[in-house]
mmCIF file of C-alpha atoms in Angstrom:
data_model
loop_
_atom_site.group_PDB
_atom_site.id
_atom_site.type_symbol
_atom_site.label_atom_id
_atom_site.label_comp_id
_atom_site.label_asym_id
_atom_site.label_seq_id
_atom_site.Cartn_x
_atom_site.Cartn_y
_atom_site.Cartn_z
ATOM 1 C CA UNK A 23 16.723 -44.364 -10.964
ATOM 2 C CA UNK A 24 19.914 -44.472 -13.388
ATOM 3 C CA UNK A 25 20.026 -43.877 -17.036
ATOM 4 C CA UNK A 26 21.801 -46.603 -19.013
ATOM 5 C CA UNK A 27 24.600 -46.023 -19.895
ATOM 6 C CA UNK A 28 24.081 -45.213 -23.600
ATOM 7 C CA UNK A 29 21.135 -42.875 -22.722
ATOM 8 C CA UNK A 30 23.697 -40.470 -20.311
ATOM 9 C CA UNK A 31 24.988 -37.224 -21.773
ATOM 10 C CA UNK A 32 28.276 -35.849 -20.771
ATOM 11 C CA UNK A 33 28.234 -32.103 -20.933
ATOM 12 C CA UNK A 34 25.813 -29.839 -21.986
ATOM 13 C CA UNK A 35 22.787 -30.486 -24.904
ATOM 14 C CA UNK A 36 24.277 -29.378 -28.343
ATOM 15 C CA UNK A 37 21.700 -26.365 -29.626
ATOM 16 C CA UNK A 38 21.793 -25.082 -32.960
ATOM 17 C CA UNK A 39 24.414 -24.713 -35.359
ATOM 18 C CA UNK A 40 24.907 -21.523 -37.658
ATOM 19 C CA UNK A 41 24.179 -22.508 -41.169
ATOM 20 C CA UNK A 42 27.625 -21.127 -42.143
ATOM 21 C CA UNK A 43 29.163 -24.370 -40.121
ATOM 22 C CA UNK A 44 26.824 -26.507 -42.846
ATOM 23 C CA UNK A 45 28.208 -24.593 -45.618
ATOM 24 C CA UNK A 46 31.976 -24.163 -45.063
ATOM 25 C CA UNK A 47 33.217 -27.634 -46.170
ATOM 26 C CA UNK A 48 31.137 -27.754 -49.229
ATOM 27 C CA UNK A 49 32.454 -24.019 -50.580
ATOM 28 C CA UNK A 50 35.963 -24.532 -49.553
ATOM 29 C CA UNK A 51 37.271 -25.811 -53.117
ATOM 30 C CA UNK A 52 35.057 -22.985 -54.597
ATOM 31 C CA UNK A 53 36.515 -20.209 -52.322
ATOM 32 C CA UNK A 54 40.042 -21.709 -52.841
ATOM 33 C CA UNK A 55 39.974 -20.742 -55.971
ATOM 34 C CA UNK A 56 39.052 -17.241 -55.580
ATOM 35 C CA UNK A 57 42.052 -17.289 -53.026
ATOM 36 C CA UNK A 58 39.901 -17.346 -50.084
ATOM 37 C CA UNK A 59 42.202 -19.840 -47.756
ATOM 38 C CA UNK A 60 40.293 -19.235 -44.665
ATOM 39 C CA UNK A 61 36.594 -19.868 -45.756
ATOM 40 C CA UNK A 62 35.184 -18.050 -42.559
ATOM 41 C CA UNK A 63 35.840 -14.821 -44.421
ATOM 42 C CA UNK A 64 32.505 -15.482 -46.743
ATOM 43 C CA UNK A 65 30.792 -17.746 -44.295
ATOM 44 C CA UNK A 66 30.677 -15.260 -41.572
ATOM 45 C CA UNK A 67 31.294 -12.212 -43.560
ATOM 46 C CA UNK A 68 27.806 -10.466 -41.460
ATOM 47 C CA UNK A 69 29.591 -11.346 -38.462
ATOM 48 C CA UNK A 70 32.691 -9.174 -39.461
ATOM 49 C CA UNK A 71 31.831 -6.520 -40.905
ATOM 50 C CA UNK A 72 28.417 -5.936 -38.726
ATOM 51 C CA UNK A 73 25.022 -5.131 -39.413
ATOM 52 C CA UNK A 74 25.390 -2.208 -41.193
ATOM 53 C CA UNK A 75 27.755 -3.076 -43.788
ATOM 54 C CA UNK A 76 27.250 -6.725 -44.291
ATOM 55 C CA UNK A 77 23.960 -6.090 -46.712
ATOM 56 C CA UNK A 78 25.794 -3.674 -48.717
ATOM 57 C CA UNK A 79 29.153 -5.231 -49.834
ATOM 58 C CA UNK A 80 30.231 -8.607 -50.344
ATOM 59 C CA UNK A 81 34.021 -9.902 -50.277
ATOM 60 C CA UNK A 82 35.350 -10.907 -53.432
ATOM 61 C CA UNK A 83 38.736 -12.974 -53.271
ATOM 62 C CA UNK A 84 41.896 -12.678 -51.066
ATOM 63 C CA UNK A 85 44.860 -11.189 -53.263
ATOM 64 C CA UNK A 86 47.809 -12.920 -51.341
ATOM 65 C CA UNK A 87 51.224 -11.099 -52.316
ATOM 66 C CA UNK A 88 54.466 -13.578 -53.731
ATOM 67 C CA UNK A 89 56.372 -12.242 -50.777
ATOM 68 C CA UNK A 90 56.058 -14.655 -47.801
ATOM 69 C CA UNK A 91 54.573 -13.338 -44.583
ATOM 70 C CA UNK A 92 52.863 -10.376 -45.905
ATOM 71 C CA UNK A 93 49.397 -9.320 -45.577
ATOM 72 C CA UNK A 94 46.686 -10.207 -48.219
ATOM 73 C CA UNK A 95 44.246 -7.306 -49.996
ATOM 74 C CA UNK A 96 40.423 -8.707 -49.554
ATOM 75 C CA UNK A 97 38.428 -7.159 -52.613
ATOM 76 C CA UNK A 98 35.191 -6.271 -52.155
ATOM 77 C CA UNK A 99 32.285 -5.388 -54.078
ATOM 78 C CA UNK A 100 30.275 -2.557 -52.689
ATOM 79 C CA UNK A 101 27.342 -0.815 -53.944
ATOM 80 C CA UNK A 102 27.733 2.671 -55.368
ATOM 81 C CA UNK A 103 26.750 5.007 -52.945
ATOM 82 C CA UNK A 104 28.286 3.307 -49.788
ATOM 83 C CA UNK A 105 31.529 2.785 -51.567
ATOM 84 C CA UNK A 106 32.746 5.772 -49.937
ATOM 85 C CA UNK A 107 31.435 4.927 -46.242
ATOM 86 C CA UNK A 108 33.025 1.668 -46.900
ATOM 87 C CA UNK A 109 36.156 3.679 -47.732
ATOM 88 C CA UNK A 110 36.075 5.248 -44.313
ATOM 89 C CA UNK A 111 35.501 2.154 -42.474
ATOM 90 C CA UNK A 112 38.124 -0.052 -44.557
ATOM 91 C CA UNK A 113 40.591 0.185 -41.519
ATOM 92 C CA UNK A 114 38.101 -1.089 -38.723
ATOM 93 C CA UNK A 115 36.298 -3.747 -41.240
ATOM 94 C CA UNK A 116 40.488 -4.689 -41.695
ATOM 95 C CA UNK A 117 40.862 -4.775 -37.944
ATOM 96 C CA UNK A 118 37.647 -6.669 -37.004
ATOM 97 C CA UNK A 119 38.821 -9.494 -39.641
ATOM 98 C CA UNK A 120 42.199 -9.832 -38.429
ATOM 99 C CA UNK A 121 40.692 -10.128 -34.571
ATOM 100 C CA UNK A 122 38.388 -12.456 -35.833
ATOM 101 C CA UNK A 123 40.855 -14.839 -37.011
ATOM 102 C CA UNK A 124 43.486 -14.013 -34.787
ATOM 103 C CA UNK A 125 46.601 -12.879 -36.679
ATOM 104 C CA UNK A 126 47.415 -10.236 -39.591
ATOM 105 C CA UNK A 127 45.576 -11.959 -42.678
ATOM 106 C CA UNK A 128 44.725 -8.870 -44.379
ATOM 107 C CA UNK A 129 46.692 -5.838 -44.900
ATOM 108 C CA UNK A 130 44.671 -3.403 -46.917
ATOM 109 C CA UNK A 131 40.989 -3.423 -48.729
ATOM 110 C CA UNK A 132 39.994 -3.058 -52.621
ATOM 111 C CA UNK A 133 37.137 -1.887 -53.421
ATOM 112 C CA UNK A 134 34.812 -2.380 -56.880
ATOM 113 C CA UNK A 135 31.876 -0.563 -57.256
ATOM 114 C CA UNK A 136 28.779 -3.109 -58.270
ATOM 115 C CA UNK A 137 25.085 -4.485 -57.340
ATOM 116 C CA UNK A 138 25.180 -6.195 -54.370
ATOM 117 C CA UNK A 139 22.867 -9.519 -54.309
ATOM 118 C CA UNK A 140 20.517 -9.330 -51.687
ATOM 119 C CA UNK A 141 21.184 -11.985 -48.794
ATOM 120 C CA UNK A 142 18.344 -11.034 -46.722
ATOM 121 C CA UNK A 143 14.842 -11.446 -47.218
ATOM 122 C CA UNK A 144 12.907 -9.127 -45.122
ATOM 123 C CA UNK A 145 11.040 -10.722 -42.825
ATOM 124 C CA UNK A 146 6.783 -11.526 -43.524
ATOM 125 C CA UNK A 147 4.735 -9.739 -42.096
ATOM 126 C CA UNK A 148 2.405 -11.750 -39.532
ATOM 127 C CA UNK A 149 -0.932 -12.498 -40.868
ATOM 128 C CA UNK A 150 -3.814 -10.471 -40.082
ATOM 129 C CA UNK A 151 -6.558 -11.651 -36.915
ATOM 130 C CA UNK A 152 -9.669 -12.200 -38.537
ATOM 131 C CA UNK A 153 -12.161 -9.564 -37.037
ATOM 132 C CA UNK A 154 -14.423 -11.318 -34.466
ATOM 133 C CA UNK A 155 -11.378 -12.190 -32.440
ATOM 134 C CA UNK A 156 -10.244 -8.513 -33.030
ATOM 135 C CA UNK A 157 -13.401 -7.220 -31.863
ATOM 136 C CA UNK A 158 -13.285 -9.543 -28.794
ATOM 137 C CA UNK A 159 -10.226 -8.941 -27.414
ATOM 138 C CA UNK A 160 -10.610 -5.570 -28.080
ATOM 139 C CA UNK A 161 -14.045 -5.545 -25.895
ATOM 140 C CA UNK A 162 -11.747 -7.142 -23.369
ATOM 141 C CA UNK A 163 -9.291 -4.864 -22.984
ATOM 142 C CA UNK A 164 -11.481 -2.051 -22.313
ATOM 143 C CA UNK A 165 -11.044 2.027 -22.500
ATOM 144 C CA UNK A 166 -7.423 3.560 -23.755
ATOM 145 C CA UNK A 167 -6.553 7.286 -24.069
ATOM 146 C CA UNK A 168 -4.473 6.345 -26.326
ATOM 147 C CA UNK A 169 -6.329 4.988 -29.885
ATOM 148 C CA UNK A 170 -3.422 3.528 -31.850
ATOM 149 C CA UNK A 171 -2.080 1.789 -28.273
ATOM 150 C CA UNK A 172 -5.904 -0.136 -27.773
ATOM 151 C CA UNK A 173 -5.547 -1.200 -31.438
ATOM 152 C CA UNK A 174 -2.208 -2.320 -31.463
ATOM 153 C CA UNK A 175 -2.539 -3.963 -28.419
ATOM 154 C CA UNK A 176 -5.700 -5.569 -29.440
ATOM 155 C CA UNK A 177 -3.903 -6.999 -32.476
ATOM 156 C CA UNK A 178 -1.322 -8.507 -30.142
ATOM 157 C CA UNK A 179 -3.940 -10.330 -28.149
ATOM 158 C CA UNK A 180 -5.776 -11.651 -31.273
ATOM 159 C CA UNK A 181 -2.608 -12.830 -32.679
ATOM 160 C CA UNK A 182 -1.623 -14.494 -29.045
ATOM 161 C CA UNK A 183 -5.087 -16.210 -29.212
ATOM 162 C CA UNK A 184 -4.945 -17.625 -32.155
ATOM 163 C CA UNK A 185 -1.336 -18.997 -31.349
ATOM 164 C CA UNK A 186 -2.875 -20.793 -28.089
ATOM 165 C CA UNK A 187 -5.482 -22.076 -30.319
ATOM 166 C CA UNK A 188 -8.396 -20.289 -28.336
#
């Protein structure tokens, strides 16, 4: 049997979207006026810079030079003590943000020494089975050597049974 027409897709589903894709047009004016032509810099700053920095600096502005052609100096605030494993790393962060757009953007790093906002919430913690269904599963799993492997994985199972509803 045929779709109609209007009900056929071309091409694959669309999935997700990052947020940052959301969030780009509406900071734009905002970031051009910190000198931030190329929003992508603050949108996908974890990207960039990776895991381990992204939490613990934030860029700043762009400082774009009057001569035409030449590289821009990114600020960036960095808490205290990792300003000087920033320091260290200022040449590959400076690298990994001219690959990521493609051509020589920035030349060189500044760095200010300040608090950080967190961007991250740590993730919750998943909520505790109730103890019957602990007890249960934990019945049903039988003898471990190991102690703190039964219990963990009888937490598992109560926590899968309660997802499933049984």
């Amino acid at each position: 049997m045929n779709k109609p027409a209007s009900r056929r897709r071309n091409g694959p589903r669309p999935g997700p979207r990052p947020l940052a894709d959301f969030v780009a047009p509406g900071i734009s004016d905002l970031c051009g006026k910190a000198g931030f032509s190329v929003v992508e810099v603050v949108t996908h700053w974890d990207e960039i810079v990776g895991p381990d920095l992204a939490p613990r600096c934030v860029p700043l502005k762009l400082q774009w030079p009057k001569e035409d052609g030449a590289a821009a100096t990114l600020v960036v605030r960095v808490e205290g003590a990792y300003a000087i494993e920033l320091q260290y790393a200022a040449a590959v962060v400076v690298e990994r943000i001219n690959a990521y757009f493609g051509w020589r953007c920035v030349g060189r790093m500044a760095l200010r020494q300040g608090p950080v906002p967190q961007r991250h919430a740590p993730p919750p913690l998943p909520p505790k089975p109730d103890g019957a269904t602990l007890a249960a599963v934990r019945q049903e799993i039988g003898a471990f050597e190991d102690e703190a492997l039964a219990a963990s994985l009888a937490r598992l199972g109560a926590l899968v049974r309660r997802e499933r509803g049984g």
